[in-house]
C-alpha positions as a Python dict, from the first residue, in 0.01 Angstrom:
ca = {
    (1, 'X'): (0, 0, 0),
    (2, 'X'): (342, 108, 127),
    (3, 'X'): (399, 466, 229),
    (4, 'X'): (557, 670, 506),
    (5, 'X'): (308, 841, 732),
    (6, 'X'): (360, 1208, 813),
    (7, 'X'): (196, 1456, 1047),
    (8, 'X'): (345, 1774, 903),
    (9, 'X'): (255, 1979, 598),
    (10, 'X'): (595, 2104, 494),
    (11, 'X'): (697, 2079, 132),
    (12, 'X'): (991, 1848, 211),
    (13, 'X'): (779, 1596, 402),
    (14, 'X'): (503, 1594, 142),
    (15, 'X'): (755, 1534, -133),
    (16, 'X'): (918, 1249, 63),
    (17, 'X'): (583, 1080, 126),
    (18, 'X'): (483, 1114, -240),
    (19, 'X'): (812, 957, -350),
    (20, 'X'): (770, 659, -117),
    (21, 'X'): (412, 610, -241),
    (22, 'X'): (527, 630, -604),
    (23, 'X'): (808, 379, -551),
    (24, 'X'): (574, 130, -386),
    (25, 'X'): (349, 148, -694),
    (26, 'X'): (632, 123, -945),
    (27, 'X'): (608, 482, -1065),
    (28, 'X'): (923, 632, -1212),
    (29, 'X'): (808, 993, -1223),
    (30, 'X'): (975, 1084, -892),
    (31, 'X'): (1309, 912, -946),
    (32, 'X'): (1632, 1102, -895),
    (33, 'X'): (1946, 1077, -1097),
    (34, 'X'): (2237, 898, -936),
    (35, 'X'): (2465, 1112, -715),
    (36, 'X'): (2814, 1190, -839),
    (37, 'X'): (3070, 937, -712),
    (38, 'X'): (3370, 1040, -509),
    (39, 'X'): (3709, 880, -545),
    (40, 'X'): (3801, 828, -182),
    (41, 'X'): (3668, 552, 40),
    (42, 'X'): (3572, 570, 406),
    (43, 'X'): (3765, 360, 655),
    (44, 'X'): (3448, 299, 858),
    (45, 'X'): (3133, 427, 694),
    (46, 'X'): (2912, 222, 927),
    (47, 'X'): (2988, 451, 1220),
    (48, 'X'): (2652, 628, 1213),
    (49, 'X'): (2678, 793, 1556),
    (50, 'X'): (3004, 982, 1507),
    (51, 'X'): (3006, 1358, 1463),
    (52, 'X'): (3109, 1382, 1098),
    (53, 'X'): (3025, 1745, 1033),
    (54, 'X'): (3390, 1826, 971),
    (55, 'X'): (3471, 1512, 771),
    (56, 'X'): (3457, 1490, 391),
    (57, 'X'): (3159, 1290, 270),
    (58, 'X'): (3226, 959, 101),
    (59, 'X'): (2873, 817, 103),
    (60, 'X'): (2817, 908, -262),
    (61, 'X'): (3094, 666, -355),
    (62, 'X'): (2850, 384, -286),
    (63, 'X'): (2527, 559, -389),
    (64, 'X'): (2288, 383, -624),
    (65, 'X'): (1920, 467, -657),
    (66, 'X'): (1693, 169, -586),
    (67, 'X'): (1503, 214, -914),
    (68, 'X'): (1811, 222, -1137),
    (69, 'X'): (1859, -72, -1371),
    (70, 'X'): (2183, -160, -1193),
    (71, 'X'): (2005, -186, -858),
    (72, 'X'): (1729, -403, -1001),
    (73, 'X'): (1987, -634, -1157),
    (74, 'X'): (2163, -684, -824),
    (75, 'X'): (1846, -777, -636),
    (76, 'X'): (1737, -1009, -919),
    (77, 'X'): (2074, -1177, -900),
    (78, 'X'): (2010, -1234, -529),
    (79, 'X'): (1678, -1399, -610),
    (80, 'X'): (1440, -1122, -499),
    (81, 'X'): (1106, -1060, -666),
    (82, 'X'): (980, -732, -811),
    (83, 'X'): (752, -674, -511),
    (84, 'X'): (1043, -729, -271),
    (85, 'X'): (1252, -478, -465),
    (86, 'X'): (971, -224, -434),
    (87, 'X'): (963, -286, -59),
    (88, 'X'): (1336, -218, -41),
    (89, 'X'): (1286, 106, -235),
    (90, 'X'): (1006, 208, 2),
    (91, 'X'): (1233, 128, 295),
    (92, 'X'): (1490, 376, 162),
    (93, 'X'): (1227, 650, 151),
    (94, 'X'): (1113, 566, 503),
    (95, 'X'): (1468, 583, 637),
    (96, 'X'): (1518, 926, 481),
    (97, 'X'): (1185, 1040, 623),
    (98, 'X'): (1263, 925, 978),
    (99, 'X'): (1624, 1038, 962),
    (100, 'X'): (1505, 1398, 936),
    (101, 'X'): (1354, 1353, 1282),
    (102, 'X'): (1583, 1097, 1449),
    (103, 'X'): (1950, 1037, 1379),
    (104, 'X'): (1921, 682, 1241),
    (105, 'X'): (2212, 710, 998),
    (106, 'X'): (2454, 988, 910),
    (107, 'X'): (2263, 1303, 815),
    (108, 'X'): (2546, 1455, 612),
    (109, 'X'): (2406, 1341, 278),
    (110, 'X'): (2123, 1102, 361),
    (111, 'X'): (1926, 1033, 43),
    (112, 'X'): (1753, 729, -105),
    (113, 'X'): (2045, 639, -332),
    (114, 'X'): (2290, 660, -41),
    (115, 'X'): (2067, 451, 187),
    (116, 'X'): (2026, 183, -79),
    (117, 'X'): (2391, 164, -181),
    (118, 'X'): (2549, 219, 159),
    (119, 'X'): (2311, 28, 387),
    (120, 'X'): (2060, -190, 200),
    (121, 'X'): (2291, -368, -44),
    (122, 'X'): (2561, -462, 212),
    (123, 'X'): (2281, -593, 435),
    (124, 'X'): (2150, -814, 155),
    (125, 'X'): (2499, -960, 111),
    (126, 'X'): (2435, -1165, 426),
    (127, 'X'): (2151, -1353, 252),
    (128, 'X'): (2372, -1621, 99),
    (129, 'X'): (2509, -1716, 441),
    (130, 'X'): (2160, -1751, 587),
    (131, 'X'): (1987, -1946, 311),
    (132, 'X'): (2284, -2177, 254),
    (133, 'X'): (2220, -2327, 597),
    (134, 'X'): (2041, -2661, 605),
    (135, 'X'): (1786, -2539, 860),
    (136, 'X'): (1424, -2479, 766),
    (137, 'X'): (1374, -2104, 723),
    (138, 'X'): (1051, -2114, 925),
    (139, 'X'): (1241, -2255, 1223),
    (140, 'X'): (1537, -2019, 1190),
    (141, 'X'): (1586, -1745, 1450),
    (142, 'X'): (1812, -1449, 1375),
    (143, 'X'): (1903, -1159, 1603),
    (144, 'X'): (2040, -827, 1477),
    (145, 'X'): (2246, -668, 1754),
    (146, 'X'): (2289, -289, 1747),
    (147, 'X'): (2044, -251, 1460),
    (148, 'X'): (2048, 133, 1468),
    (149, 'X'): (1835, 236, 1172),
    (150, 'X'): (1724, -122, 1106),
    (151, 'X'): (2030, -257, 925),
    (152, 'X'): (2092, -531, 836),
    (153, 'X'): (1768, -660, 991),
    (154, 'X'): (1496, -484, 789),
    (155, 'X'): (1635, -553, 438),
    (156, 'X'): (1690, -919, 532),
    (157, 'X'): (1338, -944, 674),
    (158, 'X'): (1206, -821, 338),
    (159, 'X'): (1423, -1070, 148),
    (160, 'X'): (1350, -1366, 379),
    (161, 'X'): (987, -1337, 493),
    (162, 'X'): (982, -1686, 650),
    (163, 'X'): (1274, -1617, 884),
    (164, 'X'): (1206, -1463, 1225),
    (165, 'X'): (1419, -1158, 1309),
    (166, 'X'): (1474, -988, 1645),
    (167, 'X'): (1622, -637, 1617),
    (168, 'X'): (1799, -514, 1931),
    (169, 'X'): (1921, -169, 2024),
    (170, 'X'): (1980, 21, 2347),
    (171, 'X'): (1852, 351, 2202),
    (172, 'X'): (1476, 354, 2242),
    (173, 'X'): (1391, 632, 1995),
    (174, 'X'): (1579, 455, 1715),
    (175, 'X'): (1404, 128, 1791),
    (176, 'X'): (1064, 302, 1791),
    (177, 'X'): (1133, 432, 1440),
    (178, 'X'): (1247, 86, 1327),
    (179, 'X'): (926, -68, 1464),
    (180, 'X'): (720, 196, 1284),
    (181, 'X'): (899, 128, 954),
    (182, 'X'): (847, -247, 992),
    (183, 'X'): (474, -192, 1041),
    (184, 'X'): (450, 48, 747),
    (185, 'X'): (624, -207, 524),
    (186, 'X'): (394, -484, 643),
    (187, 'X'): (672, -701, 787),
    (188, 'X'): (522, -974, 1006),
    (189, 'X'): (855, -1144, 1081),
    (190, 'X'): (1019, -860, 1277),
    (191, 'X'): (1029, -807, 1652),
    (192, 'X'): (1215, -527, 1827),
    (193, 'X'): (1380, -551, 2168),
    (194, 'X'): (1492, -247, 2365),
    (195, 'X'): (1784, -353, 2580),
    (196, 'X'): (2158, -373, 2613),
    (197, 'X'): (2238, -704, 2448),
    (198, 'X'): (2473, -815, 2726),
    (199, 'X'): (2181, -797, 2972),
    (200, 'X'): (1924, -991, 2767),
    (201, 'X'): (1996, -1339, 2906),
    (202, 'X'): (2001, -1206, 3265),
    (203, 'X'): (1645, -1081, 3255),
    (204, 'X'): (1453, -1257, 3531),
    (205, 'X'): (1132, -1292, 3329),
    (206, 'X'): (1241, -1342, 2967),
    (207, 'X'): (1610, -1429, 2984),
    (208, 'X'): (1541, -1796, 2909),
    (209, 'X'): (1385, -1695, 2575),
    (210, 'X'): (1720, -1566, 2454),
    (211, 'X'): (1975, -1794, 2622),
    (212, 'X'): (2138, -2008, 2348),
    (213, 'X'): (1826, -1965, 2134),
    (214, 'X'): (1950, -1805, 1808),
    (215, 'X'): (2087, -1968, 1495),
    (216, 'X'): (2256, -1647, 1379),
    (217, 'X'): (2377, -1328, 1542),
    (218, 'X'): (2424, -1033, 1304),
    (219, 'X'): (2627, -719, 1359),
    (220, 'X'): (2790, -444, 1157),
    (221, 'X'): (3087, -264, 1310),
    (222, 'X'): (2916, -231, 1647),
    (223, 'X'): (3239, -251, 1847),
    (224, 'X'): (3564, -445, 1853),
    (225, 'X'): (3495, -806, 1760),
    (226, 'X'): (3629, -967, 2082),
    (227, 'X'): (3402, -743, 2290),
    (228, 'X'): (3107, -811, 2060),
    (229, 'X'): (3166, -1186, 2097),
    (230, 'X'): (3163, -1143, 2474),
    (231, 'X'): (2825, -967, 2451),
    (232, 'X'): (2654, -1222, 2224),
    (233, 'X'): (2818, -1554, 2313),
    (234, 'X'): (2524, -1657, 2535),
    (235, 'X'): (2271, -1589, 2256),
    (236, 'X'): (2402, -1838, 1999),
    (237, 'X'): (2288, -2198, 1997),
    (238, 'X'): (2561, -2424, 2127),
    (239, 'X'): (2782, -2580, 1856),
    (240, 'X'): (2550, -2490, 1564),
    (241, 'X'): (2511, -2113, 1608),
    (242, 'X'): (2703, -1869, 1388),
    (243, 'X'): (2810, -1508, 1402),
    (244, 'X'): (2790, -1297, 1081),
    (245, 'X'): (2968, -965, 1117),
    (246, 'X'): (3018, -683, 864),
    (247, 'X'): (3340, -492, 924),
    (248, 'X'): (3616, -297, 751),
    (249, 'X'): (3984, -241, 812),
    (250, 'X'): (4249, -473, 948),
    (251, 'X'): (4191, -746, 1205),
    (252, 'X'): (4407, -886, 1481),
    (253, 'X'): (4569, -1225, 1430),
    (254, 'X'): (4374, -1373, 1721),
    (255, 'X'): (4052, -1281, 1537),
    (256, 'X'): (4166, -1401, 1194),
    (257, 'X'): (4264, -1739, 1335),
    (258, 'X'): (3909, -1804, 1453),
    (259, 'X'): (3720, -1714, 1135),
    (260, 'X'): (3555, -1980, 924),
    (261, 'X'): (3498, -1734, 636),
    (262, 'X'): (3613, -1384, 536),
    (263, 'X'): (3450, -1263, 213),
    (264, 'X'): (3432, -919, 50),
    (265, 'X'): (3083, -771, 19),
    (266, 'X'): (3159, -699, -348),
    (267, 'X'): (3200, -1071, -416),
    (268, 'X'): (2881, -1165, -233),
    (269, 'X'): (2679, -911, -433),
    (270, 'X'): (2858, -979, -761),
    (271, 'X'): (2899, -604, -803),
    (272, 'X'): (3248, -452, -805),
    (273, 'X'): (3287, -126, -613),
    (274, 'X'): (2961, -167, -422),
    (275, 'X'): (3133, -174, -82),
    (276, 'X'): (3471, -168, 89),
    (277, 'X'): (3353, -397, 370),
    (278, 'X'): (3378, -769, 429),
    (279, 'X'): (3156, -1031, 591),
    (280, 'X'): (3312, -1242, 865),
    (281, 'X'): (3169, -1578, 970),
    (282, 'X'): (3251, -1743, 1301),
    (283, 'X'): (3119, -2067, 1452),
    (284, 'X'): (2980, -2069, 1806),
    (285, 'X'): (3277, -2249, 1968),
    (286, 'X'): (3515, -1988, 1823),
    (287, 'X'): (3283, -1706, 1933),
    (288, 'X'): (3294, -1842, 2287),
    (289, 'X'): (3672, -1878, 2271),
    (290, 'X'): (3720, -1520, 2153),
    (291, 'X'): (3478, -1401, 2421),
    (292, 'X'): (3685, -1576, 2687),
    (293, 'X'): (4001, -1410, 2553),
    (294, 'X'): (3844, -1061, 2536),
    (295, 'X'): (3921, -971, 2896),
    (296, 'X'): (3571, -828, 2939),
    (297, 'X'): (3390, -863, 3273),
    (298, 'X'): (3017, -913, 3290),
    (299, 'X'): (2837, -648, 3493),
    (300, 'X'): (2485, -750, 3587),
    (301, 'X'): (2237, -471, 3650),
    (302, 'X'): (2249, -103, 3566),
    (303, 'X'): (2283, 42, 3918),
    (304, 'X'): (2519, 335, 3943),
    (305, 'X'): (2837, 289, 4142),
    (306, 'X'): (2857, 459, 4481),
    (307, 'X'): (3146, 701, 4489),
    (308, 'X'): (3352, 694, 4807),
    (309, 'X'): (3548, 980, 4958),
    (310, 'X'): (3751, 874, 5265),
    (311, 'X'): (3791, 1234, 5375),
    (312, 'X'): (3415, 1273, 5415),
    (313, 'X'): (3358, 938, 5580),
    (314, 'X'): (3324, 1064, 5940),
    (315, 'X'): (3238, 1422, 5863),
    (316, 'X'): (2897, 1547, 5969),
    (317, 'X'): (2679, 1709, 5712),
    (318, 'X'): (2686, 2084, 5697),
    (319, 'X'): (2425, 2230, 5937),
    (320, 'X'): (2360, 1897, 6110),
    (321, 'X'): (2298, 1880, 6489),
    (322, 'X'): (2585, 1732, 6690),
    (323, 'X'): (2551, 1529, 7012),
    (324, 'X'): (2632, 1729, 7326),
    (325, 'X'): (2921, 1614, 7547),
    (326, 'X'): (2764, 1589, 7897),
    (327, 'X'): (3106, 1569, 8069),
    (328, 'X'): (3163, 1938, 8013),
    (329, 'X'): (2992, 2194, 8232),
    (330, 'X'): (2725, 2405, 8078),
    (331, 'X'): (2830, 2751, 7972),
    (332, 'X'): (2555, 2978, 8092),
    (333, 'X'): (2752, 3303, 8065),
    (334, 'X'): (2708, 3421, 8427),
    (335, 'X'): (2995, 3255, 8620),
    (336, 'X'): (3135, 3498, 8878),
    (337, 'X'): (2822, 3712, 8867),
    (338, 'X'): (2774, 3927, 9182),
    (339, 'X'): (2442, 4081, 9283),
    (340, 'X'): (2465, 4424, 9448),
    (341, 'X'): (2196, 4544, 9682),
    (342, 'X'): (2068, 4896, 9736),
}
């Protein structure tokens, strides 16, 4: 049974839990109508951490409720079963539930139809690139860098239960929520790792477990692509590893020249208007080349830099005792004192 656990008794939480339970059992009594669609598109709707309180919302442009016929048709076209679709629907409810407590995705208009259309479907678009590989799925290792609210890792783990996924993020509270959702959904092929990705291979105890050990590295608008390549280049298997990166907007020529594929998410899903993003594919040698050209410098360890102030270098601390100069005579205050007798 799939449902989101709750420890409060508010009306909102109870309703959210009931909806997730109903979706997992195929009930349609709690379904919402699709949100009205807006005309404008966002230039970077993956930027979940930005303060968008003053920005016009465009999430509804991609909204589609997971139990709509259109949504079911898309997942069927991708080869997913009915039970997998119900898991995806339950995932949407869980994300909404946790997002009320932790900022996993943008809170401006977070609802199940927005989560499914804006986050789940673009994540599933990566499927074709993973399963088209000649490797055995049971031997395949995939790492999702900067997973945030669990995307694209969790939807792909539902769609590909034989593939092992490692979800990495530097924000511990987000990763704790992702781990909780994975357990609630019964996903046995998901591991979470709390770390900065650029420090994973330098770990004295477990660094060897990550060094050149992944068939695929996934990311979605985490940072500029050259910097991202610098962070993850040591994770990919030499020669055979591949980077799959969801991004929007224009790219530099030095990035375009190294891509082995650049495909619109719409085309991968077979659904026009489902996204304004694209999926980039890059082979490991090109990832390494772009990393070398990034200009980034690897900083090992998280120790804070010591600030230096040359003006205070030889200055004694305020109130500190100073060493007495013995060459000077003691000042006792009674030089020239004369005693008068009576």
